[in-house]
Amino acid sequence: MSVTTPTPPGMADGLLPYLPQPPEPGPGTGPAPVWQAGRTGTVGALTDATARAGADGPDLGKFAEVLHRTGVLDSRSIALPGATVVLPYGVRIVERFADLVKSSLRQAGYDEYDYPFLAPADIYRPTAELFDVEGRLLYAADRAGLAAGNPRAVLSPTGEATVYTHWARLVRHESDLPIRSLRRARYFRPMPTGSRSGRSVFKAMEAGDVFEAQACFADRPAAESEYRALGEALKRVAADYTVPVLWSDRPREGNNGAVADASVGGDVPLPTGASVQVGCLYDQGQRFSRAYGVAVRSHGERRFTHHVTAAITRRLVLAHLLLGLRSDRSLCLSPRTAPDQVGLIAFTPEARTAAARLADALTATGIRVAAGSDSPRRDAGLWQSRGVPLLAYVAAPRAAGDTCRIVLVRADTRQEWQLLLDDPTQAVAAVRTALDTVDRALITELNAYVGRRHVHVTVADDARQALAERSVVVAPLDPNPSALAEVASWHSGEVLGTRTDGVARRCVVTGAPTQGLAYLSSRI
C-alpha cells in the first residue's frame, strides 16, 4: 500500500480536530513527581493493545458490559434496541458534560429554552415541503386515534418544527432579533433497519441529551458570521472534553442540500473500527423561515429570517469513555471531565481524620473529591474501575515525630508517587501536579491514537484496502455525486466529509485534479 502516517503537516485543522495540546507544568505548581511501578501492576490504554482497529479491541457489547459494571448505564434491562438506563454515576458524568456545554454556549450568547417533546402532527407539514418526513416520525396516539388513522401528536425527531413555530409568533420586527436559543432535548426516531440497526449504546430510537443551539438573524452576513462562531464553539466543547473529533464539510447529497446551504459534521474514530457522529452544524439560510413564516416586517415589507443551528450529543461522552478504556477493562476519565478527580482512601480513624483535612484543602482549591464510605477497600476498587483519575491512600503518623504518608495512584497507568509530609494539607500542590500529569498523558495518548487510526492514500485500491482494515482514510476526492456514488459502491465505508486546503492533487476515483480531501470511514 502507498500510505503515509501520521498526519502530514498542514492537515491538523481538519484531521486532529482541536484536541488540546498537553499543557506545560506551571512554575511553582508543586514538586516534580517521582512515579514508580504500582504494587498491583501497570495498565495501558486499550487502544494501544493492537495496531489495527477492531483486532482484540473492545466491541460495543463488551463496552456496554463495562458501562454496566462501573455504574454508568444499563443497556440490557429495557428490551428495546438502544434503550438505556443511565445509572447514578453515569448521570454525574453526563451532568458534568452538560455543564461544560451550557457554559460554553452561554458565553457565546445562547439562552436556554425548554420546548415540549410532544408536538401537534400538523406542525411537521412545513418540514415536509423541504424533504420527505414519512418514515421519520413516531406518532403518539390512544387506541381510538390509531384506529381512526388520526394520531394527534408526534414525538419530536428534531427541534425545527417546535422552535420555528414558536419563532413565527415571537418575531415581528428587527428589534426582536437576534435570537440565540439553547435547548437540552430528547429526540425520538424510528429505529433504522439494515446495516445501522442493532442494539448499540450509540444508536437508539430515543436520543437523550442532545444539546441543540439555534440562532435567528435578520440578514445573511450576520448568519454567516454566526455559522463560523458556532462552529468554533462546538470544536472548543469537544476539545475541552478531550475527545478527538474530525470536523468536515458534509456532502450536499442526501437531505443536507434540502435543509441547508452548508453543513459540518463531527465524527469520532472509535477503536471498534467505525466512526460515530457526535455533532453537527447547519447554515439553513431561509429555508425553514419561509416554510414556517418566520419574518420581520418593516415599511410594509416582509423579510424572512436566516437560521443557523448546531447540536452536540451525549455520544461524545460515550466516545470519551470508550477511548479511555484501560487494558484491564477499567475506565479512565480525564481530570477535566471526571465528576470526581481524586478519591481519598484511609483505613484507620486517624488516617480518616488526616484525609478529611486534605479533602477540605483540595475542595477549597476547586479540586473535586470523592466522598468515601465505611468500606475503604470497596471504595478503592470501585473508584479504580470507574476511572477516577487519581487515588490518594492516606496513612496518619503512628507516633509523635512521624510523618504523614500519602500514596498517589494514577488511573491511566497505576503508577504510584509516595509523599512523606508533616501535614496532609501539604499534599495539595502534589495532587494538582499529579492531575496535570494524567491530563497531559491522556491528551498525548489520544493524539497518538488519532495518528494511528488515519491512513493517507493516493489511489483507489489503497483506499479500499485501508477501509477493509477499518481505518479512517484521508484521500483526494472531488466531492461530486458520481465520485461519492463510486465510494458508496465499495460497500466498506462512506464519505464522512470533505475539506479543501488549496493543494491540487489527483482524485482517487476520477484521476482529475482536485483540491478536495475526503475522509472515508465505516460509520455506526
Coordinates of C-alpha atoms in Angstrom, one line a residue:
M1 CA 0.0 0.0 0.0
S2 CA 1.1 3.5 -0.8
V3 CA 0.2 5.1 2.5
T4 CA 1.7 7.6 4.9
T5 CA 1.0 8.1 8.5
P6 CA 1.0 10.0 10.8
T7 CA -0.8 13.2 9.6
P8 CA 1.3 15.3 7.3
P9 CA 2.0 19.0 8.1
G10 CA -0.9 21.3 7.3
M11 CA -3.7 18.8 7.9
A12 CA -4.2 19.3 11.6
D13 CA -7.1 21.7 11.3
G14 CA -9.3 19.2 9.6
L15 CA -7.9 16.0 11.0
L16 CA -6.7 16.5 14.5
P17 CA -9.7 18.5 15.3
Y18 CA -8.9 20.7 18.1
L19 CA -7.5 18.2 20.6
P20 CA -5.8 20.5 23.1
Q21 CA -2.1 20.3 23.3
P22 CA -0.7 18.8 26.5
P23 CA -0.3 21.7 29.0
E24 CA 3.2 22.6 30.3
P25 CA 3.6 22.4 34.0
G26 CA 3.3 25.8 35.5
P27 CA 6.0 27.3 37.7
G28 CA 5.7 26.6 41.4
T29 CA 2.7 24.2 41.0
G30 CA 4.3 21.5 43.1
P31 CA 7.2 19.1 43.4
A32 CA 8.4 17.1 40.5
P33 CA 6.6 13.8 40.6
V34 CA 8.5 10.6 41.2
W35 CA 6.4 7.8 39.6
Q36 CA 7.2 4.2 40.3
A37 CA 5.5 1.0 39.2
G38 CA 2.4 0.3 41.1
R39 CA 2.1 -2.6 43.5
T40 CA -0.9 -4.0 41.7
G41 CA 0.9 -3.9 38.3
T42 CA 0.5 -1.4 35.5
V43 CA -2.1 -0.9 32.8
G44 CA -2.2 0.9 29.5
A45 CA -4.7 2.2 27.0
L46 CA -6.8 -0.5 25.4
T47 CA -6.3 1.5 22.1
D48 CA -2.6 0.6 22.4
A49 CA -3.3 -3.1 22.6
T50 CA -3.5 -3.6 18.9
A51 CA -2.1 -1.8 15.9
R52 CA -5.2 -2.5 13.9
A53 CA -8.7 -1.2 14.8
G54 CA -11.0 -3.9 16.0
A55 CA -8.4 -6.7 16.5
D56 CA -8.5 -7.7 20.1
G57 CA -10.0 -4.4 20.9
P58 CA -13.4 -3.6 22.5
D59 CA -16.6 -4.4 20.7
L60 CA -19.7 -2.4 21.7
G61 CA -21.2 -5.4 23.5
K62 CA -18.1 -5.6 25.8
F63 CA -18.1 -1.9 26.2
A64 CA -21.8 -2.0 27.3
E65 CA -20.8 -4.6 29.9
V66 CA -18.1 -2.3 31.2
L67 CA -20.5 0.6 31.5
H68 CA -23.0 -1.6 33.4
R69 CA -20.3 -3.0 35.8
T70 CA -19.0 0.5 36.6
G71 CA -22.4 2.0 37.2
V72 CA -22.6 4.2 34.1
L73 CA -25.6 2.8 32.3
D74 CA -27.6 -0.4 31.8
S75 CA -28.4 -1.3 28.2
R76 CA -29.8 -4.8 28.9
S77 CA -32.9 -4.3 31.1
I78 CA -35.2 -2.4 28.7
A79 CA -36.0 -4.7 25.8
L80 CA -35.8 -2.0 23.0
P81 CA -32.9 -1.6 20.7
G82 CA -30.5 1.0 22.0
A83 CA -32.7 1.8 25.1
T84 CA -30.5 2.6 28.2
V85 CA -31.0 3.3 31.8
V86 CA -28.4 5.9 32.9
L87 CA -27.2 4.9 36.3
P88 CA -26.3 7.3 39.1
Y89 CA -22.6 7.5 38.3
G90 CA -23.5 7.9 34.6
V91 CA -25.8 10.7 35.5
R92 CA -23.0 12.5 37.3
I93 CA -20.7 12.1 34.2
V94 CA -23.4 13.4 31.8
E95 CA -24.2 16.3 34.1
R96 CA -20.5 17.3 34.1
F97 CA -20.7 17.3 30.3
A98 CA -23.9 19.3 30.3
D99 CA -22.4 21.9 32.5
L100 CA -19.4 22.2 30.1
V101 CA -21.7 22.6 27.0
K102 CA -24.1 25.1 28.7
S103 CA -21.2 27.2 30.0
S104 CA -19.5 27.3 26.5
L105 CA -22.7 28.2 24.6
R106 CA -23.9 30.7 27.2
Q107 CA -20.5 32.5 26.8
A108 CA -21.4 32.5 23.0
G109 CA -24.6 34.4 23.8
Y110 CA -27.1 31.5 23.9
D111 CA -30.0 31.4 26.3
E112 CA -31.6 28.2 27.4
Y113 CA -35.2 27.3 26.5
D114 CA -37.2 24.3 27.3
Y115 CA -39.5 23.1 24.5
P116 CA -42.0 20.2 24.7
F117 CA -41.1 16.7 23.4
L118 CA -44.6 16.2 22.0
A119 CA -45.9 18.4 19.2
P120 CA -49.0 18.5 17.0
A121 CA -48.6 16.3 14.0
D122 CA -49.5 19.2 11.6
I123 CA -46.5 21.4 12.5
Y124 CA -44.4 19.0 10.5
R125 CA -46.2 19.8 7.3
P126 CA -43.9 22.7 6.5
T127 CA -40.9 20.5 7.1
A128 CA -42.4 18.0 4.6
E129 CA -42.2 20.8 2.0
L130 CA -38.4 20.5 2.3
F131 CA -37.9 16.8 2.4
D132 CA -39.9 13.6 2.9
V133 CA -40.7 13.1 6.5
E134 CA -42.5 9.8 6.1
G135 CA -40.8 7.1 8.0
R136 CA -39.0 9.6 10.2
L137 CA -41.8 10.3 12.7
L138 CA -43.0 8.5 15.7
Y139 CA -46.7 9.2 16.3
A140 CA -48.3 9.4 19.8
A141 CA -52.0 8.4 20.0
D142 CA -54.5 6.4 22.0
R143 CA -56.2 3.4 20.5
A144 CA -59.0 5.4 19.1
G145 CA -56.7 7.8 17.4
L146 CA -54.7 4.9 15.9
A147 CA -57.8 3.1 14.8
A148 CA -59.1 6.2 13.1
G149 CA -55.7 6.9 11.5
N150 CA -55.6 10.3 13.1
P151 CA -52.8 10.5 15.6
R152 CA -52.9 13.7 17.5
A153 CA -49.2 14.2 18.3
V154 CA -45.7 13.5 17.2
L155 CA -42.6 12.7 19.4
S156 CA -40.1 15.3 18.3
P157 CA -37.4 13.9 16.0
T158 CA -35.6 17.3 15.8
G159 CA -36.2 20.8 17.1
E160 CA -37.0 22.8 14.0
A161 CA -40.8 22.3 14.0
T162 CA -41.4 23.3 17.6
V163 CA -38.8 26.1 17.7
Y164 CA -39.7 27.7 14.4
T165 CA -43.4 27.5 15.1
H166 CA -42.6 29.5 18.3
W167 CA -40.4 31.9 16.4
A168 CA -43.2 32.6 13.9
R169 CA -45.2 34.1 16.7
L170 CA -42.3 35.7 18.5
V171 CA -40.6 37.5 15.7
R172 CA -42.2 40.7 14.2
H173 CA -39.5 43.4 13.9
E174 CA -35.7 43.5 13.7
S175 CA -35.7 44.6 17.3
D176 CA -36.8 41.0 18.2
L177 CA -33.5 39.7 16.8
P178 CA -31.1 38.1 17.1
I179 CA -32.4 35.1 18.9
R180 CA -29.8 32.6 20.2
S181 CA -31.6 29.6 21.7
L182 CA -30.1 26.6 23.5
R183 CA -32.1 23.5 24.5
R184 CA -31.3 20.2 26.1
A185 CA -33.5 17.9 24.1
R186 CA -34.6 14.3 23.9
Y187 CA -35.5 13.2 20.4
F188 CA -37.3 10.2 19.0
R189 CA -36.8 8.5 15.7
P190 CA -37.8 5.1 14.3
M191 CA -35.1 2.5 14.6
P192 CA -33.4 2.1 11.2
T193 CA -33.3 -1.2 9.5
G194 CA -30.3 -2.8 7.7
S195 CA -26.7 -2.0 8.4
R196 CA -27.2 0.5 11.1
S197 CA -29.9 -1.2 13.1
G198 CA -28.8 -3.1 16.2
R199 CA -28.5 -2.8 19.9
S200 CA -25.8 -0.2 20.4
V201 CA -25.3 2.3 23.2
F202 CA -24.6 4.8 20.4
K203 CA -27.8 4.2 18.4
A204 CA -31.3 4.4 19.8
M205 CA -34.9 5.3 19.0
E206 CA -34.8 7.7 21.9
A207 CA -31.8 10.0 22.0
G208 CA -31.3 11.9 25.2
D209 CA -29.0 14.8 26.0
V210 CA -29.0 16.4 22.5
F211 CA -27.8 19.9 23.1
E212 CA -29.2 21.9 20.3
A213 CA -28.3 25.6 19.5
Q214 CA -30.5 27.6 17.1
A215 CA -30.0 31.2 16.0
C216 CA -32.1 33.6 14.1
F217 CA -30.9 36.7 12.2
A218 CA -32.4 39.4 10.1
D219 CA -29.7 39.4 7.4
R220 CA -27.3 37.0 5.7
P221 CA -24.0 38.4 6.8
A222 CA -24.9 38.1 10.5
A223 CA -25.9 34.4 9.9
E224 CA -22.7 33.6 8.1
S225 CA -20.7 35.1 10.9
E226 CA -22.6 33.1 13.4
Y227 CA -22.1 29.9 11.4
R228 CA -18.3 30.3 11.9
A229 CA -18.6 31.3 15.5
L230 CA -20.9 28.5 16.5
G231 CA -18.7 26.0 14.7
E232 CA -15.7 27.2 16.8
A233 CA -17.8 26.9 20.0
L234 CA -18.6 23.2 19.1
K235 CA -14.9 22.5 18.5
R236 CA -14.0 24.0 21.8
V237 CA -16.5 21.8 23.7
A238 CA -15.1 18.7 22.1
A239 CA -11.5 19.8 22.8
D240 CA -12.3 20.7 26.4
Y241 CA -13.9 17.3 26.8
T242 CA -10.7 15.7 25.4
V243 CA -12.4 13.8 22.5
P244 CA -10.7 13.7 19.1
V245 CA -13.5 14.8 16.7
L246 CA -13.0 15.0 13.0
W247 CA -14.8 18.1 11.7
S248 CA -15.5 18.2 8.0
D249 CA -18.0 19.7 5.4
R250 CA -20.8 17.2 4.8
P251 CA -21.6 16.3 1.1
R252 CA -24.7 18.1 -0.1
E253 CA -26.2 14.9 -1.4
G254 CA -29.0 13.3 0.7
N255 CA -31.2 15.7 2.6
N256 CA -28.5 18.2 3.5
G257 CA -29.0 20.0 0.3
A258 CA -32.7 20.4 1.0
V259 CA -32.3 21.7 4.6
A260 CA -29.1 23.8 4.5
D261 CA -26.8 25.8 2.3
A262 CA -23.8 24.2 4.0
S263 CA -23.2 21.8 6.9
V264 CA -20.4 20.4 9.0
G265 CA -20.3 17.1 10.8
G266 CA -18.2 16.0 13.7
D267 CA -17.2 12.3 13.8
V268 CA -15.1 10.4 16.4
P269 CA -13.0 7.4 15.1
L270 CA -13.6 4.6 17.6
P271 CA -11.3 1.7 18.4
T272 CA -14.0 -0.7 17.2
G273 CA -13.1 0.4 13.6
A274 CA -16.2 2.6 12.9
S275 CA -16.8 6.3 13.4
V276 CA -19.8 7.9 15.2
Q277 CA -21.2 11.3 14.6
V278 CA -21.3 13.4 17.8
G279 CA -22.1 16.9 16.5
C280 CA -23.3 18.9 13.5
L281 CA -23.7 22.4 12.3
Y282 CA -26.1 23.8 9.6
D283 CA -26.4 27.0 7.7
Q284 CA -30.1 26.8 6.9
G285 CA -30.4 30.0 5.1
Q286 CA -34.1 31.0 4.7
R287 CA -35.4 27.5 4.0
F288 CA -37.2 27.0 7.3
S289 CA -38.1 30.6 7.9
R290 CA -40.0 30.5 4.6
A291 CA -41.7 27.2 5.4
Y292 CA -42.7 28.3 8.9
G293 CA -43.3 32.0 8.2
V294 CA -40.6 33.5 10.5
A295 CA -40.2 37.0 9.2
V296 CA -39.6 40.6 10.2
R297 CA -41.8 43.5 8.8
S298 CA -40.6 46.9 8.0
H299 CA -42.3 49.7 5.9
G300 CA -44.7 47.1 4.6
E301 CA -42.0 44.7 3.5
R302 CA -41.8 41.2 4.9
R303 CA -38.3 39.6 5.0
F304 CA -37.7 36.1 6.0
T305 CA -35.1 35.4 8.7
H306 CA -31.8 33.5 8.3
H307 CA -31.2 30.5 10.6
V308 CA -28.1 28.7 11.9
T309 CA -28.4 25.5 14.0
A310 CA -26.0 23.1 15.7
A311 CA -26.0 20.1 18.0
I312 CA -23.6 18.2 20.2
T313 CA -24.8 15.0 21.9
R314 CA -24.2 12.5 24.7
R315 CA -22.4 10.3 22.2
L316 CA -19.4 12.5 22.9
V317 CA -19.4 11.2 26.5
L318 CA -19.7 7.6 25.4
A319 CA -16.8 8.1 22.9
H320 CA -14.7 9.6 25.7
L321 CA -15.4 6.6 27.9
L322 CA -14.7 4.1 25.1
L323 CA -11.4 5.8 24.2
G324 CA -10.4 5.8 27.9
L325 CA -10.7 2.1 28.5
R326 CA -7.6 0.5 30.1
S327 CA -6.1 -2.8 29.2
D328 CA -7.8 -4.4 32.3
R329 CA -11.3 -3.1 31.0
S330 CA -11.5 -0.4 33.6
L331 CA -12.4 3.2 32.7
C332 CA -10.1 6.1 32.8
L333 CA -11.7 9.6 32.8
S334 CA -9.8 12.8 32.1
P335 CA -9.3 15.1 35.1
R336 CA -11.2 17.7 33.0
T337 CA -14.3 15.5 32.6
A338 CA -14.4 13.3 35.7
P339 CA -17.1 14.2 38.3
D340 CA -14.6 13.1 40.9
Q341 CA -11.0 14.0 40.3
V342 CA -9.5 12.4 43.5
G343 CA -10.6 9.5 45.6
L344 CA -9.3 9.6 49.2
I345 CA -8.8 6.2 50.9
A346 CA -8.0 5.8 54.6
F347 CA -8.2 2.6 56.8
T348 CA -7.9 3.9 60.4
P349 CA -9.7 6.6 62.3
E350 CA -6.5 8.7 62.5
A351 CA -6.0 8.4 58.7
R352 CA -9.6 9.3 58.1
T353 CA -9.1 12.5 60.1
A354 CA -6.0 13.3 58.1
A355 CA -7.9 12.5 54.8
A356 CA -10.7 14.8 55.9
R357 CA -8.3 17.7 56.4
L358 CA -6.8 17.0 52.9
A359 CA -10.3 16.8 51.4
D360 CA -11.1 20.2 52.8
A361 CA -7.9 21.7 51.4
L362 CA -8.4 20.2 48.0
T363 CA -12.0 21.3 47.7
A364 CA -11.0 24.8 48.7
T365 CA -8.8 24.9 45.6
G366 CA -11.6 23.7 43.3
I367 CA -10.5 20.0 43.1
R368 CA -13.4 17.6 43.0
V369 CA -13.0 15.0 45.8
A370 CA -14.9 11.7 46.0
A371 CA -16.6 11.0 49.3
G372 CA -15.5 7.8 50.9
S373 CA -17.7 5.2 52.8
D374 CA -17.1 3.0 55.7
S375 CA -15.6 0.4 53.4
P376 CA -12.3 1.9 52.0
R377 CA -11.3 -1.3 50.2
R378 CA -14.6 -1.3 48.3
D379 CA -14.1 2.4 47.6
A380 CA -10.7 1.8 46.1
G381 CA -11.8 -1.0 43.8
L382 CA -14.9 0.9 42.7
W383 CA -13.1 4.2 42.0
Q384 CA -10.4 2.4 40.2
S385 CA -12.8 0.6 37.9
R386 CA -14.8 3.8 37.3
G387 CA -11.6 5.7 36.2
V388 CA -11.3 8.3 38.9
P389 CA -8.1 10.0 37.6
L390 CA -6.2 9.9 40.9
L391 CA -6.5 7.8 44.1
A392 CA -4.8 9.0 47.3
Y393 CA -4.1 6.5 50.1
V394 CA -3.6 8.4 53.3
A395 CA -1.8 7.0 56.4
A396 CA -1.6 9.1 59.5
P397 CA 1.5 9.4 61.7
R398 CA 1.8 6.5 64.2
A399 CA 3.7 8.4 66.8
A400 CA 4.9 11.8 67.7
G401 CA 7.5 13.0 65.2
D402 CA 6.3 10.6 62.5
T403 CA 5.3 11.9 59.1
C404 CA 2.0 11.5 57.2
R405 CA 2.3 9.1 54.3
I406 CA 0.3 9.7 51.2
V407 CA 0.5 7.4 48.1
L408 CA -1.0 8.9 44.8
V409 CA -2.0 6.3 42.2
R410 CA -2.7 7.3 38.6
A411 CA -5.7 5.8 36.8
D412 CA -4.1 5.8 33.4
T413 CA -1.0 3.6 34.3
R414 CA -1.5 2.6 38.0
Q415 CA 1.9 4.2 38.7
E416 CA 2.5 5.5 42.3
W417 CA 4.0 8.5 43.8
Q418 CA 4.8 8.4 47.6
L419 CA 4.7 11.5 49.7
L420 CA 6.1 11.9 53.2
L421 CA 4.7 15.1 54.8
D422 CA 4.4 16.8 58.2
D423 CA 0.8 17.9 57.4
P424 CA -1.6 16.2 55.0
T425 CA -2.7 19.6 53.6
Q426 CA 0.8 20.0 52.2
A427 CA -0.1 17.4 49.5
V428 CA -2.4 19.8 47.7
A429 CA 0.3 21.0 45.3
A430 CA 1.5 17.5 44.6
V431 CA -2.1 16.4 43.9
R432 CA -2.6 19.2 41.4
T433 CA 0.7 18.3 39.7
A434 CA -0.3 14.6 39.5
L435 CA -3.7 15.6 37.9
D436 CA -1.9 17.7 35.4
T437 CA 0.4 14.7 34.6
V438 CA -2.6 12.5 33.9
D439 CA -4.2 15.2 31.8
R440 CA -1.1 15.6 29.7
A441 CA -0.6 11.8 29.3
L442 CA -4.2 11.2 28.2
I443 CA -4.0 14.0 25.6
T444 CA -0.7 12.7 24.2
E445 CA -2.2 9.2 24.1
L446 CA -5.3 10.4 22.2
N447 CA -3.2 12.4 19.7
A448 CA -1.1 9.2 19.0
Y449 CA -4.2 7.2 18.7
V450 CA -5.6 9.6 16.0
G451 CA -2.4 9.4 14.1
R452 CA -2.6 5.5 14.1
R453 CA -6.3 5.4 13.0
H454 CA -5.9 7.6 10.0
V455 CA -4.3 6.5 6.7
H456 CA -3.4 8.8 3.8
V457 CA -3.8 7.3 0.3
T458 CA -3.5 8.4 -3.3
V459 CA -5.1 5.6 -5.3
A460 CA -8.5 3.9 -5.1
D461 CA -7.1 0.4 -4.4
D462 CA -5.3 1.6 -1.3
A463 CA -8.4 3.4 -0.1
R464 CA -10.4 0.2 -0.4
Q465 CA -7.8 -1.9 1.4
A466 CA -7.5 0.7 4.2
L467 CA -11.3 0.7 4.6
A468 CA -11.3 -3.0 4.8
E469 CA -8.8 -2.8 7.6
R470 CA -11.2 -0.4 9.4
S471 CA -9.0 2.7 9.2
V472 CA -10.2 6.2 8.6
V473 CA -9.0 7.1 5.1
V474 CA -7.8 10.5 4.0
A475 CA -7.9 10.7 0.2
P476 CA -8.0 13.4 -2.5
L477 CA -11.6 13.3 -3.8
D478 CA -13.7 15.7 -5.9
P479 CA -17.0 15.7 -3.9
N480 CA -19.3 15.3 -6.9
P481 CA -22.2 12.9 -7.0
S482 CA -20.5 10.4 -9.2
A483 CA -17.4 10.2 -7.0
L484 CA -19.5 9.8 -3.9
A485 CA -21.5 7.1 -5.5
E486 CA -18.3 5.2 -6.5
V487 CA -17.1 5.2 -2.9
A488 CA -20.5 4.0 -1.7
S489 CA -20.3 1.2 -4.3
W490 CA -17.3 -0.2 -2.4
H491 CA -19.6 -1.2 0.5
S492 CA -16.8 -0.7 3.0
G493 CA -17.3 2.8 4.2
E494 CA -18.7 6.2 3.2
V495 CA -17.6 9.8 2.7
L496 CA -17.8 11.4 6.2
G497 CA -17.0 14.8 4.8
T498 CA -14.5 16.9 2.9
R499 CA -12.3 19.9 3.2
T500 CA -10.0 21.9 0.9
D501 CA -6.5 23.1 1.6
G502 CA -5.6 24.8 -1.7
V503 CA -3.3 22.0 -2.8
A504 CA -4.1 20.3 -6.2
R505 CA -4.0 16.5 -6.1
R506 CA -5.5 13.8 -8.3
C507 CA -8.9 12.5 -7.3
V508 CA -8.6 8.8 -6.3
V509 CA -11.7 8.0 -8.2
T510 CA -11.5 10.0 -11.4
G511 CA -7.8 11.0 -11.6
A512 CA -8.9 14.6 -12.3
P513 CA -7.1 17.4 -10.4
T514 CA -8.9 18.4 -7.2
Q515 CA -8.3 20.5 -4.1
G516 CA -10.7 18.4 -2.1
L517 CA -9.7 15.9 0.6
A518 CA -12.3 13.4 1.8
Y519 CA -12.5 11.5 5.0
L520 CA -13.8 7.9 4.5
S521 CA -14.9 5.5 7.2
S522 CA -17.5 3.0 8.1
R523 CA -20.0 4.6 10.4
I524 CA -22.2 3.4 13.2

